[in-house]
mmCIF file of C-alpha atoms and ligand atoms in Angstrom:
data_model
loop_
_atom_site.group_PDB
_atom_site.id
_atom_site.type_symbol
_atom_site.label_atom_id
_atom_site.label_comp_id
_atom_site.label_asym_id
_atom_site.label_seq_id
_atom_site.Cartn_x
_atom_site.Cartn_y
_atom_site.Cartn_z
ATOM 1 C CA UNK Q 83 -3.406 27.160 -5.407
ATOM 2 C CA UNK Q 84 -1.036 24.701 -6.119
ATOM 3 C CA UNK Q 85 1.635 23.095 -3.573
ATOM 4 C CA UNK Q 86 3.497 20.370 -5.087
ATOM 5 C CA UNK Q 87 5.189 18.334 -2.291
ATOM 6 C CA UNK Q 88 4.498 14.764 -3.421
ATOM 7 C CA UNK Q 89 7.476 14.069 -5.540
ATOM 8 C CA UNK Q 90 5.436 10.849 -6.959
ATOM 9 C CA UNK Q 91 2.330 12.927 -8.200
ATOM 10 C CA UNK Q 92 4.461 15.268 -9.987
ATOM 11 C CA UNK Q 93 3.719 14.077 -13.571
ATOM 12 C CA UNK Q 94 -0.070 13.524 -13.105
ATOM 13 C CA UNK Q 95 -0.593 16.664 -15.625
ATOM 14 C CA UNK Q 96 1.398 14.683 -18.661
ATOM 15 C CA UNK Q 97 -1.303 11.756 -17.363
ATOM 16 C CA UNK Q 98 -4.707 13.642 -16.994
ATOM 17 C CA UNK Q 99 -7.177 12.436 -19.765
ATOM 18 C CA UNK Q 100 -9.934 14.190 -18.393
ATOM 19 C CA UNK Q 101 -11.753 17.106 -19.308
ATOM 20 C CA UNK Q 102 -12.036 18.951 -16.260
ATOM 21 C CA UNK Q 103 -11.005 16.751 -13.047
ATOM 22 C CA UNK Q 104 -7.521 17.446 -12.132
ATOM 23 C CA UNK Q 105 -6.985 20.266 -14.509
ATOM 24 C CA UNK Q 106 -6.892 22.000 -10.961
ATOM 25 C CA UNK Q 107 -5.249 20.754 -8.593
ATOM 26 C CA UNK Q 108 -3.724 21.010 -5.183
ATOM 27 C CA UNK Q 109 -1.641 18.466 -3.877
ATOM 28 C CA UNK Q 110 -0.988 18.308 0.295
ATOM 29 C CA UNK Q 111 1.955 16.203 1.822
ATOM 30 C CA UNK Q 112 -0.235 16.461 5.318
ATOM 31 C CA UNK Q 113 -3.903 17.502 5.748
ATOM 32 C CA UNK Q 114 -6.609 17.240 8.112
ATOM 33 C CA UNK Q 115 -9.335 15.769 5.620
ATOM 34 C CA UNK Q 116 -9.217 16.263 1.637
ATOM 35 C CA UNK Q 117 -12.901 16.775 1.751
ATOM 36 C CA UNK Q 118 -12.824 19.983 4.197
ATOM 37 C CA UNK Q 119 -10.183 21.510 1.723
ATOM 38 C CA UNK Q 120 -11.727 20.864 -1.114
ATOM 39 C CA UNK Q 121 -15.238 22.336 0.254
ATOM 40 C CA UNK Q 122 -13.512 25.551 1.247
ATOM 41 C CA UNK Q 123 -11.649 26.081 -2.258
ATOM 42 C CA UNK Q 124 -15.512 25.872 -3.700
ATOM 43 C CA UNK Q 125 -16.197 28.326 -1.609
ATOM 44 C CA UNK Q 126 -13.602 30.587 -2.808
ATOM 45 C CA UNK Q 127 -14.432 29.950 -6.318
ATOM 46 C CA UNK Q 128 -12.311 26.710 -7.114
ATOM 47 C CA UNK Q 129 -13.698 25.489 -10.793
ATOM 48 C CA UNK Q 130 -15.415 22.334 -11.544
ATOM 49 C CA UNK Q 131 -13.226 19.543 -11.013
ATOM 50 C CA UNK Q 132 -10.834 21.000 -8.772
ATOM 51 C CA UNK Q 133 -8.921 18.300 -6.997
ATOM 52 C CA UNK Q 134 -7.104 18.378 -3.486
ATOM 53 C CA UNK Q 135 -4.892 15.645 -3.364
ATOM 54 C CA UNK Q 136 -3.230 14.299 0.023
ATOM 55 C CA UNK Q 137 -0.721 11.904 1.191
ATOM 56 C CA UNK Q 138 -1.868 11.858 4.696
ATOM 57 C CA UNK Q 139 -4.411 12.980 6.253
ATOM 58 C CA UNK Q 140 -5.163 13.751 10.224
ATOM 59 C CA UNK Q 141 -8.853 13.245 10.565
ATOM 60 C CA UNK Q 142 -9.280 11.972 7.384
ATOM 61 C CA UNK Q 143 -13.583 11.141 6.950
ATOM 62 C CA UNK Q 144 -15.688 8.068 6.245
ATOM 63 C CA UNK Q 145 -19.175 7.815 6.208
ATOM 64 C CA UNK Q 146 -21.818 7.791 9.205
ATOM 65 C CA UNK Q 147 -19.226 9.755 11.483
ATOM 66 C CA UNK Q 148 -16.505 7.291 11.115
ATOM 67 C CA UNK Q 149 -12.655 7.998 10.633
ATOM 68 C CA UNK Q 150 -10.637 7.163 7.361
ATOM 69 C CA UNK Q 151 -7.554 5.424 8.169
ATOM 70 C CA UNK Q 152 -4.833 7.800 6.298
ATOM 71 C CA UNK Q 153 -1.583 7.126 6.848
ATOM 72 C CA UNK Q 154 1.896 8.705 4.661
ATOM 73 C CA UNK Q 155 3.495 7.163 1.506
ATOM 74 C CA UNK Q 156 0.936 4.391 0.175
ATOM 75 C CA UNK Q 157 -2.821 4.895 -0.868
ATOM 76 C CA UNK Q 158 -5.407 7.974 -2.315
ATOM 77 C CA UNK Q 159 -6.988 10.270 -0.450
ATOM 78 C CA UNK Q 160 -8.534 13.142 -2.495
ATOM 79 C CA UNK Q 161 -11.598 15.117 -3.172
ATOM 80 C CA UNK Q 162 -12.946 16.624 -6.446
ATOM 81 C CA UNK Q 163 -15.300 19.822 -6.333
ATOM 82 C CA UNK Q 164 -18.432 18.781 -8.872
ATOM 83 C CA UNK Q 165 -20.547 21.380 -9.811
ATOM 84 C CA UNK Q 166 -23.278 19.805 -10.849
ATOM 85 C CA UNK Q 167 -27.063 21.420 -9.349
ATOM 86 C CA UNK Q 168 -28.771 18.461 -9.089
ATOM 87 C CA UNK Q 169 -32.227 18.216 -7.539
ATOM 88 C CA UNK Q 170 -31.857 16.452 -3.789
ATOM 89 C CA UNK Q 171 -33.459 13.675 -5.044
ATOM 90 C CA UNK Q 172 -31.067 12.905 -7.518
ATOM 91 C CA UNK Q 173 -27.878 12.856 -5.382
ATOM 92 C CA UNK Q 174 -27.897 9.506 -3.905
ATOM 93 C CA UNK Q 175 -27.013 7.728 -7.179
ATOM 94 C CA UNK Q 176 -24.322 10.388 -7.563
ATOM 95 C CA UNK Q 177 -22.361 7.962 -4.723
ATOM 96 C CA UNK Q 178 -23.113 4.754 -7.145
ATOM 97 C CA UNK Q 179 -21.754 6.557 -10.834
ATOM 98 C CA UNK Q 180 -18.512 7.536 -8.435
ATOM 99 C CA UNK Q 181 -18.448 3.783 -6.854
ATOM 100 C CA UNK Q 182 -18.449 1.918 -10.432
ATOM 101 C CA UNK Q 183 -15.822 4.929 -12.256
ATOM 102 C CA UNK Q 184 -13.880 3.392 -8.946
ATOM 103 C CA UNK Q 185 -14.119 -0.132 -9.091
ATOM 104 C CA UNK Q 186 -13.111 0.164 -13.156
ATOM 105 C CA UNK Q 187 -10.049 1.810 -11.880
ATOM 106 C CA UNK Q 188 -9.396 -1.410 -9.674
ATOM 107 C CA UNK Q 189 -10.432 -3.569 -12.159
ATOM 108 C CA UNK Q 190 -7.157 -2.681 -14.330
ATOM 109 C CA UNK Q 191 -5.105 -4.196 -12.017
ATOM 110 C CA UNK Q 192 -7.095 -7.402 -13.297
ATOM 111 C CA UNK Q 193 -8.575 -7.542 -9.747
ATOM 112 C CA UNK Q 194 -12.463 -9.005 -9.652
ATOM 113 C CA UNK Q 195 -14.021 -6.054 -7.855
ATOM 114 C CA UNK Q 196 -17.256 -5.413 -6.333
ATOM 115 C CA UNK Q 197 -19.347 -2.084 -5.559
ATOM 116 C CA UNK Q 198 -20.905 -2.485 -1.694
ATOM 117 C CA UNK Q 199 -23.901 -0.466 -1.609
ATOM 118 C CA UNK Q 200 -24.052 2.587 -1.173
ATOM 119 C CA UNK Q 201 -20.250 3.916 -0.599
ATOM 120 C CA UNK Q 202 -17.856 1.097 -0.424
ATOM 121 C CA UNK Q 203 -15.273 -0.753 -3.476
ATOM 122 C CA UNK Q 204 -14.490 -4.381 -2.031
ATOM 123 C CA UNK Q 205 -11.917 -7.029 -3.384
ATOM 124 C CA UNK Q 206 -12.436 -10.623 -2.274
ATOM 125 C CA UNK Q 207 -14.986 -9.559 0.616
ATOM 126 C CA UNK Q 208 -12.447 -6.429 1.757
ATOM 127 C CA UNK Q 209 -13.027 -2.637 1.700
ATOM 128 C CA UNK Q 210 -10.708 -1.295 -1.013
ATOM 129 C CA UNK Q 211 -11.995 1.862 -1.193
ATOM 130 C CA UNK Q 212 -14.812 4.277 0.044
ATOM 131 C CA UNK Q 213 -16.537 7.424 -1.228
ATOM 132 C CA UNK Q 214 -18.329 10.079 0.859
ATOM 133 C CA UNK Q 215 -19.862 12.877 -1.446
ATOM 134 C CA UNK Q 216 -20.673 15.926 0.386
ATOM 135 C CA UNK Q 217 -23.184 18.943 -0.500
ATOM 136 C CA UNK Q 218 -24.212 22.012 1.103
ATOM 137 C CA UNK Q 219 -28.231 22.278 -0.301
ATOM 138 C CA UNK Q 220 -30.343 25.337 -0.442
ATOM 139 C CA UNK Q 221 -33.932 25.418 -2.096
ATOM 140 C CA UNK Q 222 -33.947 22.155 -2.885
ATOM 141 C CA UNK Q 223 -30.781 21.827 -4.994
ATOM 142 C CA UNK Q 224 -27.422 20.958 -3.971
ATOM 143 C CA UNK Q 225 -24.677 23.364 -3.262
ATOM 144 C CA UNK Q 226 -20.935 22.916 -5.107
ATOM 145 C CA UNK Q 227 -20.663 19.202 -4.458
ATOM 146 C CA UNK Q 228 -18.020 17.586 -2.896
ATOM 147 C CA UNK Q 229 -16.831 13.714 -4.070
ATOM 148 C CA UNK Q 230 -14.081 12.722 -1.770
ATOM 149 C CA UNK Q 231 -12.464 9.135 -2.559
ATOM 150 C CA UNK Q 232 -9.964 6.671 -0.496
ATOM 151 C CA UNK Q 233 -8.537 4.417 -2.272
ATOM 152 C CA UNK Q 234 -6.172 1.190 -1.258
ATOM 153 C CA UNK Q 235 -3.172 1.268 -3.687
ATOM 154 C CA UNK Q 236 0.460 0.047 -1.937
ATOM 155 C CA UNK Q 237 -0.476 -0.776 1.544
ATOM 156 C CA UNK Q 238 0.516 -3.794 3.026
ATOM 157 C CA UNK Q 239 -0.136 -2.971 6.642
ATOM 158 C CA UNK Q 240 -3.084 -2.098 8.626
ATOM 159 C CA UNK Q 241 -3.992 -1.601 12.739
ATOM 160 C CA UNK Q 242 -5.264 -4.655 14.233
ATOM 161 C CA UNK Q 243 -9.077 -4.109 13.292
ATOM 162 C CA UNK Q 244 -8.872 -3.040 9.662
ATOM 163 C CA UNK Q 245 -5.826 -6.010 8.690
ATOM 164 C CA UNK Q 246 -8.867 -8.447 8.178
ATOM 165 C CA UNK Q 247 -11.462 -6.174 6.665
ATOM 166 C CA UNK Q 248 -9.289 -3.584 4.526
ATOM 167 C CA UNK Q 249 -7.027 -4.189 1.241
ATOM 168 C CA UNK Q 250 -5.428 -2.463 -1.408
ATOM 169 C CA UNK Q 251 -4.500 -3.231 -5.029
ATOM 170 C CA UNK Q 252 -0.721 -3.805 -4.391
ATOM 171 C CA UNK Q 253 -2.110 -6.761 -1.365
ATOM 172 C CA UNK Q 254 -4.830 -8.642 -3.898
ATOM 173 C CA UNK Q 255 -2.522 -8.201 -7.065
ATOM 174 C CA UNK Q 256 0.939 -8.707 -5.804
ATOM 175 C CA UNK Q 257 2.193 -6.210 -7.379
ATOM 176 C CA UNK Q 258 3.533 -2.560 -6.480
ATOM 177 C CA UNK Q 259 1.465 0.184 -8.013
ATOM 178 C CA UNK Q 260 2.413 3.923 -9.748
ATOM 179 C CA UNK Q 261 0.158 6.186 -7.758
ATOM 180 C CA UNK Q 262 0.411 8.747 -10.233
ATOM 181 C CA UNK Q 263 -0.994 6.120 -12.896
ATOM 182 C CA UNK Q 264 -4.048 4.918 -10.855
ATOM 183 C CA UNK Q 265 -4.736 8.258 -9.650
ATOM 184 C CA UNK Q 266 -4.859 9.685 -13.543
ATOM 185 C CA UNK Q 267 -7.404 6.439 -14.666
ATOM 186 C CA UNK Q 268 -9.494 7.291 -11.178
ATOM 187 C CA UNK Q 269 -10.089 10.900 -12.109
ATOM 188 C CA UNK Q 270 -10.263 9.498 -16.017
ATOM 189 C CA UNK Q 271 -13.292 6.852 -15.001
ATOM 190 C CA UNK Q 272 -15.044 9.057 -12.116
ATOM 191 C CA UNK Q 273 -15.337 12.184 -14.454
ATOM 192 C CA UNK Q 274 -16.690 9.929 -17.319
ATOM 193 C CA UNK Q 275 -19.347 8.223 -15.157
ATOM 194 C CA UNK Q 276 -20.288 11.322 -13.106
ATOM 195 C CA UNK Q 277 -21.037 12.866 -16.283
ATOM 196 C CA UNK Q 278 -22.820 9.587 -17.442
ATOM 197 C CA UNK Q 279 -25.192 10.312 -14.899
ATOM 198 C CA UNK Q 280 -25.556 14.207 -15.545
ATOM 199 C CA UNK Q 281 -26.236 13.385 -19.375
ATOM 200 C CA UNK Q 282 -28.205 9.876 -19.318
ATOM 201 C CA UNK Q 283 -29.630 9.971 -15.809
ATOM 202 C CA UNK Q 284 -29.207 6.561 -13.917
ATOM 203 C CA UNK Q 285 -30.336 4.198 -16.434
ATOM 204 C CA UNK Q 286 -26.151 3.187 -17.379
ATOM 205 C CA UNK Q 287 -25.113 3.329 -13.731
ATOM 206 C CA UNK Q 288 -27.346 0.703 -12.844
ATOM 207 C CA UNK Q 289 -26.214 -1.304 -16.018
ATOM 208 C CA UNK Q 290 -22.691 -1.254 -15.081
ATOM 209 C CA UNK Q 291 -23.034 -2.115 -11.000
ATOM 210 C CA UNK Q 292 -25.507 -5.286 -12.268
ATOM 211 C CA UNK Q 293 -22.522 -6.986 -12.855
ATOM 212 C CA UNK Q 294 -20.456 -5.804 -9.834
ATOM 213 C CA UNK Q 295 -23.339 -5.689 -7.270
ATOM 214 C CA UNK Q 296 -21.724 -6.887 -3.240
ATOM 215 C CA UNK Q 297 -23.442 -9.151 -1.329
ATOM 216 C CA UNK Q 298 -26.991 -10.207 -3.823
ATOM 217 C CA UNK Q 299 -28.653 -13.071 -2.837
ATOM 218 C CA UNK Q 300 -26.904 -12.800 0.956
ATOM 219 C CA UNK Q 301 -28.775 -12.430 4.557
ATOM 220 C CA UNK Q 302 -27.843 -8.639 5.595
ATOM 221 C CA UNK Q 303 -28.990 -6.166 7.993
ATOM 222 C CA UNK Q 304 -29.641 -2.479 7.368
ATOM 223 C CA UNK Q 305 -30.496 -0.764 10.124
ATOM 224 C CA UNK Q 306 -33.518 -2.732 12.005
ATOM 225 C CA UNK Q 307 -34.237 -4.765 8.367
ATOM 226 C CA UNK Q 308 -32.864 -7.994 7.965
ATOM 227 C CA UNK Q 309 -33.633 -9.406 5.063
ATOM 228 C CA UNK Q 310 -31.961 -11.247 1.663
ATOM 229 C CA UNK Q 311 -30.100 -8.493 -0.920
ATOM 230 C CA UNK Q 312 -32.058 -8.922 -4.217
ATOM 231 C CA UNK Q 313 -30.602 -6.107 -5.829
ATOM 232 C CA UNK Q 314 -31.495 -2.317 -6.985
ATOM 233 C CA UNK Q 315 -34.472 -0.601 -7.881
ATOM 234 C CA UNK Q 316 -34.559 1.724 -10.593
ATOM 235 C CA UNK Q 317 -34.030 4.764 -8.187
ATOM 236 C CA UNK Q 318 -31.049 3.087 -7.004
ATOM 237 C CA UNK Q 319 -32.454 2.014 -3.454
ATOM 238 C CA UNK Q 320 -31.233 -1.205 -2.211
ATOM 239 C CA UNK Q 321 -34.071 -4.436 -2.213
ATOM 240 C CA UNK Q 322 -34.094 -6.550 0.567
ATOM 241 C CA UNK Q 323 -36.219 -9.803 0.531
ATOM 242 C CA UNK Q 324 -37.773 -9.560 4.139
ATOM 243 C CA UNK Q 325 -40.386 -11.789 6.211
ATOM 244 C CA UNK Q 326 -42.801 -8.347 5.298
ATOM 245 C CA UNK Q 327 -42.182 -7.965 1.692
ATOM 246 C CA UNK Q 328 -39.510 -6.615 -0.077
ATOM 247 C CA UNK Q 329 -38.449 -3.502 1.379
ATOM 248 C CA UNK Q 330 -36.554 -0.766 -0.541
ATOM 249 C CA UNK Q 331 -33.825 1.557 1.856
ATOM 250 C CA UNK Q 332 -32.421 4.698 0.355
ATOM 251 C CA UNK Q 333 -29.589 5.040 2.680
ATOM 252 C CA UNK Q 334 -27.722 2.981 5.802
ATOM 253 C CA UNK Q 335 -24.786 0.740 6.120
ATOM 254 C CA UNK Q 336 -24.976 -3.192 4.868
ATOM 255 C CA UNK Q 337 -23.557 -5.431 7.328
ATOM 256 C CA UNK Q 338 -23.428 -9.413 5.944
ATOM 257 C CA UNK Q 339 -25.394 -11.698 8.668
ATOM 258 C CA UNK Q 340 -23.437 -14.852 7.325
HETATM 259 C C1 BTN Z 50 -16.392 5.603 3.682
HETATM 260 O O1 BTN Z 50 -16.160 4.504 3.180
HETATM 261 O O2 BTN Z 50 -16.949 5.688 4.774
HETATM 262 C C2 BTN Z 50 -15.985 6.853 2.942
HETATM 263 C C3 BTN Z 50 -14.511 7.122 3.082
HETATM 264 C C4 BTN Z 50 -14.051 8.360 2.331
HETATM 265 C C5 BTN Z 50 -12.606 8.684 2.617
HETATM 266 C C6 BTN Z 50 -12.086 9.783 1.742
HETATM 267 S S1 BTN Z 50 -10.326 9.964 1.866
HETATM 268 C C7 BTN Z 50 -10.407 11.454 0.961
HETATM 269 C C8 BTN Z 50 -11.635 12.199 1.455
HETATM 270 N N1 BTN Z 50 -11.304 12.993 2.622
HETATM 271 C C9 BTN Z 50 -11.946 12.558 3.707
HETATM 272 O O3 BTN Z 50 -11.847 13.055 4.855
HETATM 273 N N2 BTN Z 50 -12.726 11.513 3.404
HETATM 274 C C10 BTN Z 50 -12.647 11.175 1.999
#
């Protein structure tokens, strides 16, 4: 299942320090979307913590039906197959334990990072990464479950729209990165904070974004709320301080007002 045609990747086994993610793995010089591969290898039986690694991708995924810029030669694009059954209720969070294993991934680069609710890594006010965990459910429990990750690392150029709003670590540190080394601490801090959440439930995950929380005590809109970020509540919703009360939103995309 393996096709090793990313020369740079090619010592991430002597790397792994994980348990299970990676110990898999398919690496892709050119796919359509990380995510889609990785779902179909569940399918057809791929273990827990499979990983389908890319270094380009042609309709690579974001969130809410938007594309993932993914062009050759600089950044992350993979997806891990997680085999956790949680309940539905419980998979929202799942997207927060993956967002801070992320942002301590960044932080090694010495970089101050921040987790954007619900999906989104930023670094000085720009998207350094995004997650979009997929599941197929039945009864009430989630399917094989799919956490695909993008991840900023060496670019240094960006179309027109995303130069002001997008960054990776090699733009806020300066300095040129060894994919191979961020992408064994990634899998190292996602696996270790996914299974955070299995064992302790979401008590820690909500510890460790306190500090590293986008956007608190700033005017944004969700949706049709406007209203003042106050921070999480212990499901993991987001609080927003609005003229009816605070409100509590389980899902939607923050935009910053000012
Ligand atoms: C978002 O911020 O909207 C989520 C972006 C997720 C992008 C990653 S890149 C690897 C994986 N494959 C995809 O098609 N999407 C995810």
């Amino acid at each position: 299942m393996s096709r090793l045609d990313l020369p740079d990747l090619h010592g991430l086994g002597e790397r792994l320090r994980t348990t299970h993610y990676g110990r898999s793995l398919e690496l892709r010089a050119l796919t359509d979307s990380t995510n889609d591969d990785a779902r179909s290898a569940a399918r057809e039986g791929a273990p827990r913590g499979h990983v389908v690694v890319a270094d380009a991708q042609r309709r690579g995924r974001g969130s809410q039906g938007r594309t993932w810029d993914s062009p050759a030669g600089s950044d992350l694009y993979l997806s891990i197959v997680e085999r956790l059954a949680l309940p539905l209720d419980r998979l929202a969070p799942l997207t927060l334990a993956v967002g801070v294993g992320v942002a301590q991934t960044v932080e090694a680069a010495r970089l101050d990072t921040r987790v954007k609710w619900p999906n989104d890594v930023w670094v000085e006010g720009r998207k350094i990464a995004g997650i979009l965990v997929e599941t197929s459910a039945s009864e009430n429990r989630s399917g094989p479950l799919v956490i695909g990750i993008g991840l900023g690392v060496n670019r240094v150029e960006w179309p027109a729209e995303l130069e002001p709003i997008a960054t990776s670590i090699r733009r806020e540190s300066g300095r040129t990165q060894e994919r191979v080394a961020i992408l064994a601490a990634l899998l190292a801090n996602v696996e270790s904070w996914v299974n955070r959440y299995a064992d302790d439930g979401i008590a820690p995950i909500l510890e460790a974004l306190e500090p590293r929380l986008a956007l608190r005590g700033s005017r944004v809109r969700c949706g049709d709320v406007i209203g003042v970020l106050s921070g999480l509540s212990p499901s993991g919703a987001i609080c927003l301080e609005t003229e009816r009360g605070t409100l509590e939103l389980l899902s939607g995309t923050l935009r910053p007002l000012e």
